[in-house]
Amino acid sequence: QVQLVESGGGLVQAGGSLRLSCAASRNIFSANAMGWYRQAPGKQRELVATMSSGGSTTYADSVKGRFTISRDGAKNTMYLQMNSLRPEDTATYYCNQEWGAWAYWGQGTQVTVSS
């Protein structure tokens, strides 16, 4: 089993930046894939960014050029750097990691962007 603990959410003005962290209880380089999702009130959870075990990344069109997913193996932590934040980025953000046939989720962290 893998525990994921998120941190870094908060309230920020439009145009500002936040960095989300997701600390794993195991070596993250052993994960098959990892990603960040978000869910706004009344909406479905959506994929924001992914990173494969080899380091390849993908991004939702809505965040391309503004968000960056990364990882630090020494800290077993993945990150989501969010720049140029917009009110529509307001949501609860969840980290996700896939280990074999299992998927694990962080507890979620709230990001609120004021206009």
mmCIF file of N, CA and C in Angstrom:
data_model
loop_
_atom_site.group_PDB
_atom_site.id
_atom_site.type_symbol
_atom_site.label_atom_id
_atom_site.label_comp_id
_atom_site.label_asym_id
_atom_site.label_seq_id
_atom_site.Cartn_x
_atom_site.Cartn_y
_atom_site.Cartn_z
ATOM 1 N N GLN A 1 0.833 -1.194 0.000
ATOM 2 C CA GLN A 1 0.000 0.000 0.000
ATOM 3 C C GLN A 1 0.869 1.245 0.000
ATOM 4 N N VAL A 2 0.328 2.310 -0.576
ATOM 5 C CA VAL A 2 1.053 3.575 -0.680
ATOM 6 C C VAL A 2 0.201 4.668 -0.063
ATOM 7 N N GLN A 3 0.809 5.446 0.807
ATOM 8 C CA GLN A 3 0.122 6.621 1.355
ATOM 9 C C GLN A 3 0.615 7.863 0.638
ATOM 10 N N LEU A 4 -0.319 8.718 0.285
ATOM 11 C CA LEU A 4 -0.005 9.978 -0.376
ATOM 12 C C LEU A 4 -0.541 11.113 0.482
ATOM 13 N N VAL A 5 0.316 12.070 0.812
ATOM 14 C CA VAL A 5 -0.086 13.195 1.641
ATOM 15 C C VAL A 5 0.169 14.486 0.885
ATOM 16 N N GLU A 6 -0.897 15.221 0.653
ATOM 17 C CA GLU A 6 -0.820 16.455 -0.112
ATOM 18 C C GLU A 6 -0.670 17.668 0.792
ATOM 19 N N SER A 7 -0.081 18.705 0.212
ATOM 20 C CA SER A 7 0.014 19.994 0.895
ATOM 21 C C SER A 7 0.200 21.077 -0.148
ATOM 22 N N GLY A 8 0.014 22.320 0.271
ATOM 23 C CA GLY A 8 0.343 23.441 -0.590
ATOM 24 C C GLY A 8 -0.821 24.223 -1.155
ATOM 25 N N GLY A 9 -2.036 23.782 -0.913
ATOM 26 C CA GLY A 9 -3.163 24.545 -1.423
ATOM 27 C C GLY A 9 -3.362 25.829 -0.643
ATOM 28 N N GLY A 10 -4.316 26.628 -1.111
ATOM 29 C CA GLY A 10 -4.601 27.861 -0.409
ATOM 30 C C GLY A 10 -5.381 28.829 -1.265
ATOM 31 N N LEU A 11 -5.422 30.067 -0.798
ATOM 32 C CA LEU A 11 -6.131 31.142 -1.482
ATOM 33 C C LEU A 11 -5.107 32.063 -2.126
ATOM 34 N N VAL A 12 -5.314 32.348 -3.395
ATOM 35 C CA VAL A 12 -4.391 33.194 -4.136
ATOM 36 C C VAL A 12 -5.179 34.076 -5.093
ATOM 37 N N GLN A 13 -4.648 35.223 -5.389
ATOM 38 C CA GLN A 13 -5.294 36.103 -6.357
ATOM 39 C C GLN A 13 -4.996 35.645 -7.776
ATOM 40 N N ALA A 14 -5.866 35.997 -8.667
ATOM 41 C CA ALA A 14 -5.658 35.669 -10.081
ATOM 42 C C ALA A 14 -4.302 36.216 -10.531
ATOM 43 N N GLY A 15 -3.596 35.380 -11.303
ATOM 44 C CA GLY A 15 -2.258 35.748 -11.747
ATOM 45 C C GLY A 15 -1.155 35.255 -10.835
ATOM 46 N N GLY A 16 -1.540 34.780 -9.665
ATOM 47 C CA GLY A 16 -0.565 34.304 -8.694
ATOM 48 C C GLY A 16 -0.139 32.872 -8.947
ATOM 49 N N SER A 17 0.679 32.371 -8.024
ATOM 50 C CA SER A 17 1.238 31.027 -8.161
ATOM 51 C C SER A 17 1.085 30.238 -6.862
ATOM 52 N N LEU A 18 1.005 28.930 -7.017
ATOM 53 C CA LEU A 18 1.030 27.994 -5.901
ATOM 54 C C LEU A 18 1.793 26.766 -6.333
ATOM 55 N N ARG A 19 2.386 26.081 -5.359
ATOM 56 C CA ARG A 19 2.997 24.796 -5.651
ATOM 57 C C ARG A 19 2.396 23.749 -4.717
ATOM 58 N N LEU A 20 1.810 22.733 -5.338
ATOM 59 C CA LEU A 20 1.248 21.619 -4.584
ATOM 60 C C LEU A 20 2.293 20.518 -4.451
ATOM 61 N N SER A 21 2.286 19.868 -3.307
ATOM 62 C CA SER A 21 3.197 18.750 -3.058
ATOM 63 C C SER A 21 2.395 17.507 -2.711
ATOM 64 N N CYS A 22 2.958 16.363 -3.043
ATOM 65 C CA CYS A 22 2.325 15.075 -2.735
ATOM 66 C C CYS A 22 3.438 14.126 -2.319
ATOM 67 N N ALA A 23 3.546 13.899 -1.026
ATOM 68 C CA ALA A 23 4.600 13.037 -0.486
ATOM 69 C C ALA A 23 4.114 11.597 -0.427
ATOM 70 N N ALA A 24 4.919 10.694 -0.980
ATOM 71 C CA ALA A 24 4.562 9.280 -1.022
ATOM 72 C C ALA A 24 5.341 8.498 0.024
ATOM 73 N N SER A 25 4.762 7.388 0.433
ATOM 74 C CA SER A 25 5.403 6.547 1.453
ATOM 75 C C SER A 25 6.372 5.541 0.852
ATOM 76 N N ARG A 26 6.450 5.531 -0.475
ATOM 77 C CA ARG A 26 7.370 4.624 -1.157
ATOM 78 C C ARG A 26 8.125 5.364 -2.244
ATOM 79 N N ASN A 27 9.155 4.729 -2.780
ATOM 80 C CA ASN A 27 9.981 5.320 -3.830
ATOM 81 C C ASN A 27 9.130 5.618 -5.060
ATOM 82 N N ILE A 28 8.968 6.901 -5.371
ATOM 83 C CA ILE A 28 8.056 7.273 -6.445
ATOM 84 C C ILE A 28 8.559 6.859 -7.817
ATOM 85 N N PHE A 29 9.836 6.579 -7.965
ATOM 86 C CA PHE A 29 10.337 6.138 -9.257
ATOM 87 C C PHE A 29 9.892 4.710 -9.568
ATOM 88 N N SER A 30 9.332 4.033 -8.575
ATOM 89 C CA SER A 30 8.790 2.704 -8.805
ATOM 90 C C SER A 30 7.326 2.745 -9.241
ATOM 91 N N ALA A 31 6.711 3.902 -9.187
ATOM 92 C CA ALA A 31 5.327 4.031 -9.623
ATOM 93 C C ALA A 31 5.255 3.932 -11.146
ATOM 94 N N ASN A 32 4.183 3.322 -11.648
ATOM 95 C CA ASN A 32 4.010 3.220 -13.095
ATOM 96 C C ASN A 32 3.720 4.583 -13.710
ATOM 97 N N ALA A 33 2.944 5.361 -12.989
ATOM 98 C CA ALA A 33 2.574 6.679 -13.483
ATOM 99 C C ALA A 33 2.061 7.490 -12.314
ATOM 100 N N MET A 34 2.041 8.795 -12.495
ATOM 101 C CA MET A 34 1.501 9.673 -11.461
ATOM 102 C C MET A 34 0.813 10.837 -12.139
ATOM 103 N N GLY A 35 -0.088 11.456 -11.401
ATOM 104 C CA GLY A 35 -0.797 12.556 -12.006
ATOM 105 C C GLY A 35 -1.487 13.437 -10.985
ATOM 106 N N TRP A 36 -1.970 14.545 -11.473
ATOM 107 C CA TRP A 36 -2.767 15.466 -10.674
ATOM 108 C C TRP A 36 -4.139 15.616 -11.328
ATOM 109 N N TYR A 37 -5.166 15.574 -10.510
ATOM 110 C CA TYR A 37 -6.536 15.756 -10.941
ATOM 111 C C TYR A 37 -7.132 16.903 -10.130
ATOM 112 N N ARG A 38 -8.252 17.420 -10.615
ATOM 113 C CA ARG A 38 -8.965 18.433 -9.846
ATOM 114 C C ARG A 38 -10.462 18.252 -10.021
ATOM 115 N N GLN A 39 -11.181 18.723 -9.017
ATOM 116 C CA GLN A 39 -12.630 18.647 -9.059
ATOM 117 C C GLN A 39 -13.199 19.921 -8.470
ATOM 118 N N ALA A 40 -13.955 20.619 -9.303
ATOM 119 C CA ALA A 40 -14.638 21.825 -8.864
ATOM 120 C C ALA A 40 -16.048 21.445 -8.420
ATOM 121 N N PRO A 41 -16.671 22.253 -7.565
ATOM 122 C CA PRO A 41 -18.020 21.943 -7.092
ATOM 123 C C PRO A 41 -18.998 21.762 -8.253
ATOM 124 N N GLY A 42 -19.737 20.662 -8.209
ATOM 125 C CA GLY A 42 -20.727 20.390 -9.234
ATOM 126 C C GLY A 42 -20.169 19.877 -10.543
ATOM 127 N N LYS A 43 -18.860 19.641 -10.584
ATOM 128 C CA LYS A 43 -18.247 19.163 -11.818
ATOM 129 C C LYS A 43 -17.549 17.831 -11.589
ATOM 130 N N GLN A 44 -17.295 17.136 -12.685
ATOM 131 C CA GLN A 44 -16.587 15.875 -12.593
ATOM 132 C C GLN A 44 -15.101 16.122 -12.361
ATOM 133 N N ARG A 45 -14.457 15.117 -11.768
ATOM 134 C CA ARG A 45 -13.020 15.188 -11.586
ATOM 135 C C ARG A 45 -12.360 15.155 -12.957
ATOM 136 N N GLU A 46 -11.376 16.012 -13.156
ATOM 137 C CA GLU A 46 -10.706 16.064 -14.450
ATOM 138 C C GLU A 46 -9.194 15.937 -14.275
ATOM 139 N N LEU A 47 -8.589 15.365 -15.309
ATOM 140 C CA LEU A 47 -7.145 15.183 -15.312
ATOM 141 C C LEU A 47 -6.463 16.505 -15.624
ATOM 142 N N VAL A 48 -5.466 16.842 -14.841
ATOM 143 C CA VAL A 48 -4.733 18.090 -15.031
ATOM 144 C C VAL A 48 -3.377 17.832 -15.681
ATOM 145 N N ALA A 49 -2.614 16.893 -15.121
ATOM 146 C CA ALA A 49 -1.265 16.627 -15.619
ATOM 147 C C ALA A 49 -0.865 15.214 -15.244
ATOM 148 N N THR A 50 -0.018 14.619 -16.073
ATOM 149 C CA THR A 50 0.486 13.279 -15.793
ATOM 150 C C THR A 50 1.988 13.223 -16.023
ATOM 151 N N MET A 51 2.613 12.252 -15.370
ATOM 152 C CA MET A 51 4.017 11.959 -15.614
ATOM 153 C C MET A 51 4.193 10.449 -15.593
ATOM 154 N N SER A 52 4.834 9.924 -16.633
ATOM 155 C CA SER A 52 5.082 8.488 -16.696
ATOM 156 C C SER A 52 6.300 8.134 -15.853
ATOM 157 N N SER A 53 6.542 6.839 -15.698
ATOM 158 C CA SER A 53 7.716 6.415 -14.935
ATOM 159 C C SER A 53 9.003 6.900 -15.593
ATOM 160 N N GLY A 54 8.967 7.067 -16.910
ATOM 161 C CA GLY A 54 10.138 7.558 -17.631
ATOM 162 C C GLY A 54 10.292 9.060 -17.634
ATOM 163 N N GLY A 55 9.298 9.744 -17.098
ATOM 164 C CA GLY A 55 9.390 11.194 -16.986
ATOM 165 C C GLY A 55 8.630 11.977 -18.045
ATOM 166 N N SER A 56 7.958 11.289 -18.962
ATOM 167 C CA SER A 56 7.171 12.004 -19.968
ATOM 168 C C SER A 56 5.955 12.640 -19.315
ATOM 169 N N THR A 57 5.606 13.815 -19.785
ATOM 170 C CA THR A 57 4.496 14.553 -19.169
ATOM 171 C C THR A 57 3.412 14.884 -20.192
ATOM 172 N N THR A 58 2.183 15.001 -19.687
ATOM 173 C CA THR A 58 1.065 15.480 -20.482
ATOM 174 C C THR A 58 0.284 16.473 -19.640
ATOM 175 N N TYR A 59 -0.429 17.351 -20.315
ATOM 176 C CA TYR A 59 -1.193 18.379 -19.626
ATOM 177 C C TYR A 59 -2.544 18.577 -20.300
ATOM 178 N N ALA A 60 -3.521 18.925 -19.489
ATOM 179 C CA ALA A 60 -4.803 19.345 -20.041
ATOM 180 C C ALA A 60 -4.584 20.643 -20.798
ATOM 181 N N ASP A 61 -5.343 20.826 -21.860
ATOM 182 C CA ASP A 61 -5.192 22.039 -22.674
ATOM 183 C C ASP A 61 -5.372 23.300 -21.836
ATOM 184 N N SER A 62 -6.240 23.225 -20.857
ATOM 185 C CA SER A 62 -6.562 24.402 -20.057
ATOM 186 C C SER A 62 -5.403 24.861 -19.170
ATOM 187 N N VAL A 63 -4.413 24.009 -18.947
ATOM 188 C CA VAL A 63 -3.310 24.382 -18.061
ATOM 189 C C VAL A 63 -1.952 24.384 -18.762
ATOM 190 N N LYS A 64 -1.923 24.011 -20.019
ATOM 191 C CA LYS A 64 -0.648 23.989 -20.738
ATOM 192 C C LYS A 64 0.025 25.353 -20.718
ATOM 193 N N GLY A 65 1.309 25.325 -20.438
ATOM 194 C CA GLY A 65 2.065 26.568 -20.386
ATOM 195 C C GLY A 65 1.986 27.281 -19.057
ATOM 196 N N ARG A 66 1.089 26.830 -18.188
ATOM 197 C CA ARG A 66 0.936 27.482 -16.871
ATOM 198 C C ARG A 66 1.301 26.540 -15.722
ATOM 199 N N PHE A 67 1.013 25.265 -15.865
ATOM 200 C CA PHE A 67 1.263 24.277 -14.811
ATOM 201 C C PHE A 67 2.413 23.370 -15.222
ATOM 202 N N THR A 68 3.167 22.911 -14.218
ATOM 203 C CA THR A 68 4.265 21.980 -14.457
ATOM 204 C C THR A 68 4.254 20.880 -13.404
ATOM 205 N N ILE A 69 4.236 19.642 -13.873
ATOM 206 C CA ILE A 69 4.329 18.493 -12.973
ATOM 207 C C ILE A 69 5.790 18.076 -12.875
ATOM 208 N N SER A 70 6.219 17.705 -11.675
ATOM 209 C CA SER A 70 7.601 17.282 -11.495
ATOM 210 C C SER A 70 7.680 16.317 -10.321
ATOM 211 N N ARG A 71 8.858 15.759 -10.104
ATOM 212 C CA ARG A 71 9.040 14.824 -9.002
ATOM 213 C C ARG A 71 10.455 14.955 -8.456
ATOM 214 N N ASP A 72 10.597 14.575 -7.213
ATOM 215 C CA ASP A 72 11.897 14.576 -6.540
ATOM 216 C C ASP A 72 12.045 13.211 -5.871
ATOM 217 N N GLY A 73 12.878 12.375 -6.451
ATOM 218 C CA GLY A 73 13.042 11.028 -5.930
ATOM 219 C C GLY A 73 13.651 10.997 -4.544
ATOM 220 N N ALA A 74 14.510 11.949 -4.249
ATOM 221 C CA ALA A 74 15.161 11.978 -2.937
ATOM 222 C C ALA A 74 14.146 12.220 -1.826
ATOM 223 N N LYS A 75 13.069 12.915 -2.169
ATOM 224 C CA LYS A 75 12.034 13.235 -1.182
ATOM 225 C C LYS A 75 10.784 12.395 -1.379
ATOM 226 N N ASN A 76 10.776 11.534 -2.407
ATOM 227 C CA ASN A 76 9.578 10.753 -2.737
ATOM 228 C C ASN A 76 8.354 11.653 -2.853
ATOM 229 N N THR A 77 8.529 12.751 -3.514
ATOM 230 C CA THR A 77 7.487 13.766 -3.590
ATOM 231 C C THR A 77 7.272 14.194 -5.037
ATOM 232 N N MET A 78 6.013 14.353 -5.393
ATOM 233 C CA MET A 78 5.668 14.913 -6.688
ATOM 234 C C MET A 78 5.085 16.300 -6.465
ATOM 235 N N TYR A 79 5.174 17.131 -7.481
ATOM 236 C CA TYR A 79 4.765 18.516 -7.350
ATOM 237 C C TYR A 79 3.887 18.937 -8.521
ATOM 238 N N LEU A 80 3.117 19.973 -8.286
ATOM 239 C CA LEU A 80 2.408 20.653 -9.356
ATOM 240 C C LEU A 80 2.639 22.148 -9.144
ATOM 241 N N GLN A 81 3.477 22.720 -9.982
ATOM 242 C CA GLN A 81 3.706 24.156 -9.954
ATOM 243 C C GLN A 81 2.642 24.822 -10.802
ATOM 244 N N MET A 82 1.911 25.738 -10.202
ATOM 245 C CA MET A 82 0.804 26.390 -10.895
ATOM 246 C C MET A 82 1.071 27.886 -10.952
ATOM 247 N N ASN A 83 1.226 28.388 -12.157
ATOM 248 C CA ASN A 83 1.477 29.810 -12.374
ATOM 249 C C ASN A 83 0.314 30.438 -13.135
ATOM 250 N N SER A 84 0.269 31.743 -13.116
ATOM 251 C CA SER A 84 -0.789 32.483 -13.841
ATOM 252 C C SER A 84 -2.155 31.914 -13.528
ATOM 253 N N LEU A 85 -2.423 31.720 -12.266
ATOM 254 C CA LEU A 85 -3.677 31.092 -11.863
ATOM 255 C C LEU A 85 -4.881 31.950 -12.230
ATOM 256 N N ARG A 86 -5.961 31.263 -12.543
ATOM 257 C CA ARG A 86 -7.215 31.907 -12.953
ATOM 258 C C ARG A 86 -8.330 31.458 -12.013
ATOM 259 N N PRO A 87 -9.384 32.246 -11.905
ATOM 260 C CA PRO A 87 -10.506 31.822 -11.056
ATOM 261 C C PRO A 87 -11.046 30.441 -11.430
ATOM 262 N N GLU A 88 -11.011 30.112 -12.707
ATOM 263 C CA GLU A 88 -11.521 28.805 -13.142
ATOM 264 C C GLU A 88 -10.626 27.646 -12.732
ATOM 265 N N ASP A 89 -9.453 27.939 -12.164
ATOM 266 C CA ASP A 89 -8.599 26.874 -11.624
ATOM 267 C C ASP A 89 -9.028 26.479 -10.209
ATOM 268 N N THR A 90 -9.979 27.211 -9.656
ATOM 269 C CA THR A 90 -10.467 26.899 -8.305
ATOM 270 C C THR A 90 -11.055 25.499 -8.272
ATOM 271 N N ALA A 91 -10.545 24.669 -7.368
ATOM 272 C CA ALA A 91 -10.981 23.282 -7.266
ATOM 273 C C ALA A 91 -10.239 22.606 -6.115
ATOM 274 N N THR A 92 -10.663 21.409 -5.811
ATOM 275 C CA THR A 92 -9.874 20.542 -4.941
ATOM 276 C C THR A 92 -8.955 19.714 -5.827
ATOM 277 N N TYR A 93 -7.690 19.735 -5.506
ATOM 278 C CA TYR A 93 -6.697 19.049 -6.314
ATOM 279 C C TYR A 93 -6.264 17.759 -5.621
ATOM 280 N N TYR A 94 -6.170 16.698 -6.416
ATOM 281 C CA TYR A 94 -5.816 15.382 -5.895
ATOM 282 C C TYR A 94 -4.603 14.825 -6.646
ATOM 283 N N CYS A 95 -3.659 14.269 -5.918
ATOM 284 C CA CYS A 95 -2.580 13.557 -6.582
ATOM 285 C C CYS A 95 -2.966 12.076 -6.687
ATOM 286 N N ASN A 96 -2.400 11.448 -7.673
ATOM 287 C CA ASN A 96 -2.718 10.056 -7.963
ATOM 288 C C ASN A 96 -1.448 9.342 -8.394
ATOM 289 N N GLN A 97 -1.266 8.128 -7.928
ATOM 290 C CA GLN A 97 -0.143 7.314 -8.378
ATOM 291 C C GLN A 97 -0.631 5.905 -8.669
ATOM 292 N N GLU A 98 -0.094 5.337 -9.723
ATOM 293 C CA GLU A 98 -0.444 3.986 -10.120
ATOM 294 C C GLU A 98 0.734 3.062 -9.840
ATOM 295 N N TRP A 99 0.434 2.011 -9.080
ATOM 296 C CA TRP A 99 1.427 1.005 -8.732
ATOM 297 C C TRP A 99 0.873 -0.344 -9.157
ATOM 298 N N GLY A 100 1.362 -0.863 -10.259
ATOM 299 C CA GLY A 100 0.817 -2.112 -10.790
ATOM 300 C C GLY A 100 -0.658 -1.920 -11.106
ATOM 301 N N ALA A 101 -1.484 -2.794 -10.549
ATOM 302 C CA ALA A 101 -2.917 -2.736 -10.819
ATOM 303 C C ALA A 101 -3.648 -1.804 -9.858
ATOM 304 N N TRP A 102 -2.911 -1.167 -8.964
ATOM 305 C CA TRP A 102 -3.534 -0.346 -7.936
ATOM 306 C C TRP A 102 -3.315 1.140 -8.192
ATOM 307 N N ALA A 103 -4.320 1.907 -7.824
ATOM 308 C CA ALA A 103 -4.231 3.360 -7.908
ATOM 309 C C ALA A 103 -4.465 3.939 -6.524
ATOM 310 N N TYR A 104 -3.662 4.915 -6.165
ATOM 311 C CA TYR A 104 -3.746 5.537 -4.851
ATOM 312 C C TYR A 104 -3.967 7.034 -5.015
ATOM 313 N N TRP A 105 -4.710 7.598 -4.058
ATOM 314 C CA TRP A 105 -5.078 9.006 -4.118
ATOM 315 C C TRP A 105 -4.649 9.735 -2.859
ATOM 316 N N GLY A 106 -4.273 10.991 -3.046
ATOM 317 C CA GLY A 106 -4.070 11.854 -1.899
ATOM 318 C C GLY A 106 -5.412 12.292 -1.346
ATOM 319 N N GLN A 107 -5.354 12.995 -0.221
ATOM 320 C CA GLN A 107 -6.586 13.388 0.462
ATOM 321 C C GLN A 107 -7.246 14.610 -0.162
ATOM 322 N N GLY A 108 -6.528 15.279 -1.052
ATOM 323 C CA GLY A 108 -7.058 16.470 -1.691
ATOM 324 C C GLY A 108 -6.621 17.733 -0.977
ATOM 325 N N THR A 109 -6.391 18.773 -1.760
ATOM 326 C CA THR A 109 -6.039 20.070 -1.187
ATOM 327 C C THR A 109 -6.784 21.151 -1.972
ATOM 328 N N GLN A 110 -7.346 22.097 -1.256
ATOM 329 C CA GLN A 110 -8.189 23.114 -1.876
ATOM 330 C C GLN A 110 -7.343 24.253 -2.435
ATOM 331 N N VAL A 111 -7.645 24.608 -3.665
ATOM 332 C CA VAL A 111 -7.039 25.777 -4.301
ATOM 333 C C VAL A 111 -8.170 26.733 -4.667
ATOM 334 N N THR A 112 -8.078 27.938 -4.180
ATOM 335 C CA THR A 112 -9.080 28.955 -4.474
ATOM 336 C C THR A 112 -8.387 30.167 -5.074
ATOM 337 N N VAL A 113 -8.837 30.552 -6.256
ATOM 338 C CA VAL A 113 -8.257 31.688 -6.965
ATOM 339 C C VAL A 113 -9.300 32.794 -7.021
ATOM 340 N N SER A 114 -8.988 33.911 -6.426
ATOM 341 C CA SER A 114 -9.925 35.030 -6.412
ATOM 342 C C SER A 114 -9.649 35.967 -7.582
ATOM 343 N N SER A 115 -10.716 36.576 -8.056
ATOM 344 C CA SER A 115 -10.576 37.475 -9.215
ATOM 345 C C SER A 115 -10.292 38.900 -8.772
#
